[in-house]
Short mmCIF file of C-alpha atoms in Angstrom, two decimals:
data_model
loop_
_atom_site.label_atom_id
_atom_site.label_comp_id
_atom_site.label_asym_id
_atom_site.label_seq_id
_atom_site.Cartn_x
_atom_site.Cartn_y
_atom_site.Cartn_z
CA UNK A 29 0.02 -0.01 -0.01
CA UNK A 30 1.18 3.52 -0.77
CA UNK A 31 0.55 6.90 0.75
CA UNK A 32 -2.24 7.31 -1.82
CA UNK A 33 -4.36 4.92 0.14
CA UNK A 34 -4.09 7.00 3.32
CA UNK A 35 -6.27 9.89 4.29
CA UNK A 36 -3.93 12.86 4.97
CA UNK A 37 -5.51 15.16 7.56
CA UNK A 38 -7.25 18.21 6.13
CA UNK A 39 -5.16 20.80 8.04
CA UNK A 40 -6.57 24.29 7.41
CA UNK A 41 -9.66 22.95 5.72
CA UNK A 42 -11.63 20.64 8.06
CA UNK A 43 -9.31 19.09 10.67
CA UNK A 44 -9.60 19.08 14.46
CA UNK A 45 -7.07 21.91 14.42
CA UNK A 46 -9.61 24.07 12.65
CA UNK A 47 -12.64 23.49 14.84
CA UNK A 48 -12.13 25.65 17.90
CA UNK A 49 -10.55 28.63 16.07
CA UNK A 50 -13.71 28.59 13.99
CA UNK A 51 -15.84 28.48 17.16
CA UNK A 52 -13.93 31.49 18.53
CA UNK A 53 -14.64 33.36 15.36
CA UNK A 54 -18.32 32.61 15.65
CA UNK A 55 -18.27 33.82 19.28
CA UNK A 56 -16.76 37.11 18.11
CA UNK A 57 -13.11 36.69 19.18
CA UNK A 58 -10.98 39.22 17.23
CA UNK A 59 -8.36 37.85 14.89
CA UNK A 60 -9.99 34.37 14.56
CA UNK A 61 -11.34 32.92 11.31
CA UNK A 62 -14.22 30.55 10.70
CA UNK A 63 -12.03 28.10 8.82
CA UNK A 64 -14.72 25.45 8.25
CA UNK A 65 -17.79 27.50 7.69
CA UNK A 66 -19.61 26.83 10.94
CA UNK A 67 -21.53 30.11 10.58
CA UNK A 68 -22.88 29.80 14.12
CA UNK A 69 -24.93 32.79 15.36
CA UNK A 70 -24.73 31.85 19.05
CA UNK A 71 -23.38 33.05 22.36
CA UNK A 72 -22.49 29.70 23.89
CA UNK A 73 -20.78 26.61 22.51
CA UNK A 74 -20.27 23.22 24.17
CA UNK A 75 -17.86 20.79 22.49
CA UNK A 76 -18.45 17.14 23.49
CA UNK A 77 -15.38 15.01 22.62
CA UNK A 78 -16.32 11.35 22.48
CA UNK A 79 -13.12 9.34 22.68
CA UNK A 80 -12.97 6.67 19.99
CA UNK A 81 -16.06 7.66 17.93
CA UNK A 82 -15.04 7.27 14.33
CA UNK A 83 -17.30 8.81 11.69
CA UNK A 84 -17.53 5.64 9.65
CA UNK A 85 -18.42 3.55 12.69
CA UNK A 86 -21.15 6.06 13.69
CA UNK A 87 -22.62 5.85 10.19
CA UNK A 88 -22.46 2.04 10.27
CA UNK A 89 -24.45 2.00 13.58
CA UNK A 90 -26.80 4.84 13.02
CA UNK A 91 -29.75 2.98 14.61
CA UNK A 92 -27.94 2.96 17.95
CA UNK A 93 -27.52 6.75 17.91
CA UNK A 94 -30.79 8.32 16.83
CA UNK A 95 -30.06 11.75 18.32
CA UNK A 96 -26.61 12.13 16.74
CA UNK A 97 -27.71 10.77 13.37
CA UNK A 98 -30.69 13.17 13.33
CA UNK A 99 -28.18 16.06 13.10
CA UNK A 100 -26.62 17.13 9.81
CA UNK A 101 -23.75 14.79 8.98
CA UNK A 102 -20.27 16.22 8.40
CA UNK A 103 -16.80 15.05 9.19
CA UNK A 104 -13.44 16.36 10.35
CA UNK A 105 -10.04 14.69 10.16
CA UNK A 106 -7.75 14.10 13.13
CA UNK A 107 -4.15 15.10 13.16
CA UNK A 108 -1.44 12.53 12.80
CA UNK A 109 -1.06 10.17 14.49
CA UNK A 110 -4.76 9.51 15.09
CA UNK A 111 -4.32 9.05 18.82
CA UNK A 112 -5.74 10.69 21.91
CA UNK A 113 -2.72 12.67 23.13
CA UNK A 114 -2.12 14.17 19.71
CA UNK A 115 -5.74 14.80 18.89
CA UNK A 116 -6.67 16.43 22.15
CA UNK A 117 -3.75 18.77 21.86
CA UNK A 118 -4.58 19.48 18.21
CA UNK A 119 -8.16 20.38 19.21
CA UNK A 120 -7.14 22.44 22.27
CA UNK A 121 -4.19 24.31 20.68
CA UNK A 122 -5.93 24.84 17.34
CA UNK A 123 -2.82 24.00 15.38
CA UNK A 124 -1.47 20.80 13.69
CA UNK A 125 0.88 18.40 15.53
CA UNK A 126 3.91 19.69 13.73
CA UNK A 127 3.40 22.99 15.48
CA UNK A 128 2.26 21.92 18.93
CA UNK A 129 4.79 19.08 19.16
CA UNK A 130 2.70 16.28 20.70
CA UNK A 131 3.54 13.98 17.85
CA UNK A 132 2.59 10.63 19.29
CA UNK A 133 1.34 8.48 22.17
CA UNK A 134 4.96 7.79 23.11
CA UNK A 135 8.06 9.50 21.74
CA UNK A 136 11.72 9.82 22.47
CA UNK A 137 12.66 13.34 23.68
CA UNK A 138 16.14 14.48 22.70
CA UNK A 139 18.66 13.63 25.41
CA UNK A 140 16.43 11.08 27.13
CA UNK A 141 17.14 7.37 27.10
CA UNK A 142 13.67 6.45 28.28
CA UNK A 143 10.58 7.00 26.19
CA UNK A 144 8.08 9.74 27.19
CA UNK A 145 4.43 8.87 27.35
CA UNK A 146 2.66 12.05 26.22
CA UNK A 147 -0.82 10.88 27.26
CA UNK A 148 0.21 10.18 30.85
CA UNK A 149 3.03 12.72 30.90
CA UNK A 150 5.57 10.26 32.32
CA UNK A 151 8.78 8.50 31.46
CA UNK A 152 8.46 4.84 30.56
CA UNK A 153 10.45 1.95 31.97
CA UNK A 154 12.96 1.51 34.78
CA UNK A 155 15.07 4.42 36.04
CA UNK A 156 15.25 7.13 38.60
CA UNK A 157 12.02 8.76 39.74
CA UNK A 158 11.54 12.05 37.85
CA UNK A 159 9.14 14.89 38.46
CA UNK A 160 8.07 15.09 34.83
CA UNK A 161 5.95 18.18 35.29
CA UNK A 162 9.10 20.03 36.36
CA UNK A 163 11.55 18.28 34.08
CA UNK A 164 9.26 18.51 31.03
CA UNK A 165 6.96 21.53 31.59
CA UNK A 166 3.90 21.19 29.37
CA UNK A 167 4.18 24.84 28.44
CA UNK A 168 7.60 24.19 27.01
CA UNK A 169 6.77 20.91 25.29
CA UNK A 170 3.69 22.60 23.77
CA UNK A 171 4.47 26.35 23.48
CA UNK A 172 1.59 27.51 21.23
CA UNK A 173 -1.18 29.59 22.81
CA UNK A 174 -4.20 27.37 23.50
CA UNK A 175 -7.72 28.14 22.29
CA UNK A 176 -8.74 28.58 25.97
CA UNK A 177 -6.06 31.27 26.39
CA UNK A 178 -7.22 32.99 23.27
CA UNK A 179 -10.84 32.77 24.41
CA UNK A 180 -10.07 34.23 27.80
CA UNK A 181 -8.15 37.09 26.23
CA UNK A 182 -11.25 37.86 24.13
CA UNK A 183 -13.55 37.93 27.14
CA UNK A 184 -15.08 34.52 26.43
CA UNK A 185 -15.38 32.27 29.53
CA UNK A 186 -13.65 28.92 28.80
CA UNK A 187 -14.33 25.91 30.97
CA UNK A 188 -13.31 22.24 30.78
CA UNK A 189 -15.74 19.66 32.28
CA UNK A 190 -13.97 16.34 32.49
CA UNK A 191 -12.83 13.54 34.86
CA UNK A 192 -10.96 14.88 37.88
CA UNK A 193 -7.69 13.16 36.94
CA UNK A 194 -7.38 15.52 34.00
CA UNK A 195 -7.37 18.63 36.21
CA UNK A 196 -3.81 20.05 36.08
CA UNK A 197 -2.44 17.01 34.22
CA UNK A 198 0.39 17.39 31.80
CA UNK A 199 -1.81 16.92 28.78
CA UNK A 200 -4.39 19.41 30.12
CA UNK A 201 -1.72 22.02 30.72
CA UNK A 202 -0.28 21.39 27.27
CA UNK A 203 -3.52 21.66 25.30
CA UNK A 204 -6.16 23.29 27.54
CA UNK A 205 -4.48 25.74 29.83
CA UNK A 206 -5.97 29.17 30.25
CA UNK A 207 -9.51 28.33 31.34
CA UNK A 208 -11.48 26.91 34.21
CA UNK A 209 -11.95 23.25 35.18
CA UNK A 210 -14.94 21.47 36.70
CA UNK A 211 -14.41 17.82 37.68
CA UNK A 212 -17.18 15.43 36.49
CA UNK A 213 -17.64 12.44 38.76
CA UNK A 214 -20.37 10.73 36.74
CA UNK A 215 -22.37 11.16 33.52
CA UNK A 216 -25.02 13.04 35.42
CA UNK A 217 -22.39 15.28 36.92
CA UNK A 218 -20.95 15.94 33.43
CA UNK A 219 -24.34 17.12 32.18
CA UNK A 220 -24.86 19.30 35.26
CA UNK A 221 -21.36 20.67 34.89
CA UNK A 222 -22.00 21.68 31.33
CA UNK A 223 -25.27 23.30 32.34
CA UNK A 224 -23.60 25.38 35.00
CA UNK A 225 -20.52 26.31 32.99
CA UNK A 226 -22.31 27.28 29.86
CA UNK A 227 -24.57 29.72 31.68
CA UNK A 228 -21.82 31.33 33.72
CA UNK A 229 -21.07 34.28 31.44
CA UNK A 230 -22.55 36.17 28.46
CA UNK A 231 -20.16 34.32 26.10
CA UNK A 232 -18.95 30.75 26.93
CA UNK A 233 -16.91 27.98 25.44
CA UNK A 234 -17.25 24.67 27.24
CA UNK A 235 -15.23 21.55 26.44
CA UNK A 236 -16.27 18.21 27.86
CA UNK A 237 -14.93 14.67 27.39
CA UNK A 238 -16.31 11.12 27.63
CA UNK A 239 -14.04 8.10 27.54
CA UNK A 240 -16.11 4.92 27.81
CA UNK A 241 -16.62 4.25 24.10
CA UNK A 242 -12.83 4.23 23.57
CA UNK A 243 -12.33 1.86 26.51
CA UNK A 244 -14.97 -0.47 25.17
CA UNK A 245 -13.45 -0.44 21.67
CA UNK A 246 -10.03 -1.26 22.98
CA UNK A 247 -11.23 -4.12 25.15
CA UNK A 248 -13.92 -5.67 22.93
CA UNK A 249 -13.29 -4.24 19.45
CA UNK A 250 -15.16 -1.61 17.45
CA UNK A 251 -17.39 -4.24 15.83
CA UNK A 252 -18.54 -5.80 19.10
CA UNK A 253 -22.11 -5.57 20.45
CA UNK A 254 -20.67 -3.94 23.53
CA UNK A 255 -19.35 -1.07 21.40
CA UNK A 256 -22.79 -0.56 19.84
CA UNK A 257 -24.49 -0.59 23.25
CA UNK A 258 -22.02 1.95 24.53
CA UNK A 259 -22.67 4.12 21.45
CA UNK A 260 -26.32 4.16 22.56
CA UNK A 261 -25.22 5.48 25.92
CA UNK A 262 -23.10 8.20 24.21
CA UNK A 263 -26.16 9.23 22.18
CA UNK A 264 -28.22 9.66 25.29
CA UNK A 265 -25.45 11.75 26.90
CA UNK A 266 -25.34 14.00 23.88
CA UNK A 267 -29.15 14.42 23.91
CA UNK A 268 -29.12 15.23 27.62
CA UNK A 269 -26.36 17.85 27.18
CA UNK A 270 -28.34 19.38 24.27
CA UNK A 271 -31.39 19.56 26.52
CA UNK A 272 -29.71 21.71 29.20
CA UNK A 273 -28.22 24.30 26.86
CA UNK A 274 -29.64 27.80 27.11
CA UNK A 275 -30.98 29.70 24.07
CA UNK A 276 -28.45 30.85 21.44
CA UNK A 277 -26.23 27.83 22.12
CA UNK A 278 -24.67 25.09 20.01
CA UNK A 279 -23.60 21.61 20.98
CA UNK A 280 -20.77 20.25 18.77
CA UNK A 281 -20.07 16.51 18.98
CA UNK A 282 -16.77 15.22 17.65
CA UNK A 283 -14.04 12.78 18.45
CA UNK A 284 -10.29 12.24 18.66
CA UNK A 285 -10.00 9.17 16.40
CA UNK A 286 -11.77 6.10 15.10
CA UNK A 287 -10.61 2.55 15.58
CA UNK A 288 -9.95 -0.74 13.77
CA UNK A 289 -9.74 -4.30 15.02
CA UNK A 290 -6.18 -5.65 15.11
CA UNK A 291 -5.88 -9.08 13.52
CA UNK A 292 -2.41 -9.35 12.02
CA UNK A 293 0.14 -8.88 14.87
CA UNK A 294 3.89 -8.60 14.18
CA UNK A 295 5.79 -8.89 17.44
CA UNK A 296 8.87 -6.69 17.78
CA UNK A 297 9.87 -8.69 20.84
CA UNK A 298 10.19 -12.02 19.00
CA UNK A 299 11.66 -10.96 15.69
CA UNK A 300 15.31 -9.98 16.27
CA UNK A 301 15.67 -8.58 12.73
CA UNK A 302 13.29 -5.71 13.63
CA UNK A 303 15.34 -4.67 16.68
CA UNK A 304 18.69 -4.86 14.94
CA UNK A 305 20.30 -1.39 15.08
CA UNK A 306 17.15 0.11 16.64
CA UNK A 307 17.76 2.31 19.71
CA UNK A 308 14.05 2.72 20.69
CA UNK A 309 10.59 1.76 19.52
CA UNK A 310 7.89 4.30 20.40
CA UNK A 311 4.40 5.18 19.24
CA UNK A 312 1.79 2.42 19.32
CA UNK A 313 1.04 -0.66 17.15
CA UNK A 314 -0.67 1.14 14.29
CA UNK A 315 1.79 4.09 14.20
CA UNK A 316 5.35 3.44 15.30
CA UNK A 317 8.25 5.81 15.74
CA UNK A 318 11.53 3.89 15.16
CA UNK A 319 14.73 5.48 16.43
CA UNK A 320 17.88 4.03 14.84
CA UNK A 321 21.53 3.95 15.64
CA UNK A 322 23.74 6.52 13.95
CA UNK A 323 24.33 5.59 10.30
CA UNK A 324 21.86 2.72 10.36
CA UNK A 325 18.76 4.41 8.95
CA UNK A 326 18.87 2.94 5.40
CA UNK A 327 19.58 -0.54 6.66
CA UNK A 328 16.81 -0.50 9.25
CA UNK A 329 14.36 0.89 6.73
CA UNK A 330 15.23 -1.87 4.27
CA UNK A 331 14.85 -4.56 6.96
CA UNK A 332 11.52 -3.23 8.15
CA UNK A 333 10.14 -2.96 4.67
CA UNK A 334 11.24 -6.48 3.89
CA UNK A 335 9.69 -8.00 7.07
CA UNK A 336 6.44 -5.98 7.04
CA UNK A 337 5.76 -5.98 3.29
CA UNK A 338 2.70 -4.17 2.04
CA UNK A 339 0.97 -4.42 5.39
CA UNK A 340 2.71 -1.22 6.43
CA UNK A 341 4.15 1.97 4.96
CA UNK A 342 7.67 2.78 6.15
CA UNK A 343 8.83 6.38 5.71
CA UNK A 344 11.82 8.35 6.96
CA UNK A 345 11.23 11.35 9.22
CA UNK A 346 11.99 13.64 6.28
CA UNK A 347 9.55 11.80 4.00
CA UNK A 348 6.75 11.87 6.56
CA UNK A 349 7.22 15.58 7.15
CA UNK A 350 7.34 16.30 3.38
CA UNK A 351 4.13 14.27 2.91
CA UNK A 352 2.35 16.67 5.27
CA UNK A 353 1.36 14.02 7.83
CA UNK A 354 2.18 16.36 10.72
CA UNK A 355 0.88 19.50 9.05
CA UNK A 356 2.27 22.19 6.69
CA UNK A 357 4.76 23.47 9.25
CA UNK A 358 6.89 21.38 11.58
CA UNK A 359 8.94 23.06 14.28
CA UNK A 360 12.48 22.01 15.02
CA UNK A 361 11.42 20.73 18.43
CA UNK A 362 8.59 18.68 16.97
CA UNK A 363 10.81 17.22 14.24
CA UNK A 364 13.39 16.13 16.82
CA UNK A 365 10.69 13.98 18.52
CA UNK A 366 9.61 12.16 15.40
CA UNK A 367 11.17 8.78 14.79
CA UNK A 368 13.98 8.31 12.33
CA UNK A 369 11.42 6.08 10.69
CA UNK A 370 7.62 6.41 10.87
CA UNK A 371 5.83 3.08 10.32
CA UNK A 372 2.09 3.04 9.59
CA UNK A 373 -0.23 0.07 9.43
CA UNK A 374 -2.50 -0.29 6.41
CA UNK A 375 -5.24 -2.83 6.86
CA UNK A 376 -5.73 -4.78 10.13
CA UNK A 377 -2.09 -5.10 11.09
CA UNK A 378 0.00 -3.71 13.93
CA UNK A 379 3.51 -3.95 15.38
CA UNK A 380 3.08 -5.12 18.97
CA UNK A 381 5.71 -5.46 21.67
CA UNK A 382 4.57 -8.28 23.90
CA UNK A 383 7.42 -8.17 26.42
CA UNK A 384 7.01 -4.52 27.48
CA UNK A 385 3.57 -3.49 26.25
CA UNK A 386 1.36 -6.23 27.65
CA UNK A 387 -1.85 -4.21 27.76
CA UNK A 388 -1.54 -2.91 24.22
CA UNK A 389 -0.73 -6.43 23.06
CA UNK A 390 -4.00 -7.72 24.48
CA UNK A 391 -6.18 -4.96 23.11
CA UNK A 392 -8.52 -5.75 20.25
CA UNK A 393 -9.25 -2.26 19.01
CA UNK A 394 -6.41 0.07 17.97
CA UNK A 395 -5.81 3.40 16.20
CA UNK A 396 -2.98 5.72 15.17
CA UNK A 397 -2.67 5.22 11.44
CA UNK A 398 -4.06 7.21 8.51
CA UNK A 399 -6.83 4.91 7.30
CA UNK A 400 -10.28 6.54 6.92
CA UNK A 401 -11.63 4.40 9.78
CA UNK A 402 -9.09 5.99 12.14
CA UNK A 403 -8.79 9.52 10.74
CA UNK A 404 -12.37 10.53 9.98
CA UNK A 405 -14.36 11.79 13.01
CA UNK A 406 -17.87 13.13 13.16
CA UNK A 407 -18.91 16.79 13.21
CA UNK A 408 -22.51 16.92 14.47
CA UNK A 409 -24.06 20.23 15.53
CA UNK A 410 -27.25 20.86 17.50
CA UNK A 411 -28.46 24.46 17.89
CA UNK A 412 -30.91 25.91 20.39
#
């Protein structure tokens, strides 16, 4: 498979990076542009991010989501890779990954021997205990102004309603700093939190997050009955949030990625040819960052292409950047975090690592690559 079979994110013309700047423009923030033609004449916007809700999966199970599918159907693309840490930062910062620098689930930061998990904001593996919030300040890792900071500067109240563990987390500080936070302890508390936050000021932007569909997809697979039943729960949540919005409001429902079922598993831990001259393996099964020894790039690329065949696309860092995967502009800091090789799965394959990534190895549903199933996410809007 070639790059032509992938869906390159529509940066600047319909990606997650374009959504919230467009919302700010609709709310009257100076200097912002409605990049995707939302044309919302409202004073309040709530964005509900449903982790793991791919647009193609929603369309395939429309009967389970009557409220969402009653709304006009449109899509956005994620950033690359199509994974939560990257997508939430892309949404919250309003810029592509090449600019905000959260370029994967796990990456190797320059000068560090251990990998850095950007979702959990922690170093991976054995080694001395490190205060990662001090050693790797989110504001330095992701230096772009967030949409919340831009909203607050424009006099728009910005509030995140999300699980308490996200309050002050590294990822929240990276992508969502600059606004308020209200912890949600249950689904009912999430709905009530949105109701209170969105009515707290003349102009408001509320972001809220729900994780259970993603958890179900990872554990049972995106084609399982359990996933469809959980989609029905998501639909009810969206309808309940819509019901508590004041007049001149909009509810926007979107997602961070879709998901595919992993069938073909290539184990990095049991194939010594894949680890030869490789310093570190980061990313996740569908989208790997491969860091090579000095001078070994061409040999490692040839080996990986030979072993993986047409089940994967193997590109050098320079090729991936030139192809626009990370966006039209890639900062020097972001480029330094990208693997020497970027390896993407095509169909239902993935590169697992059974000896050190036991949980990922057991998961049925995965994401990260550039297939339409993973990259296309819904854009559904309800107005009051």
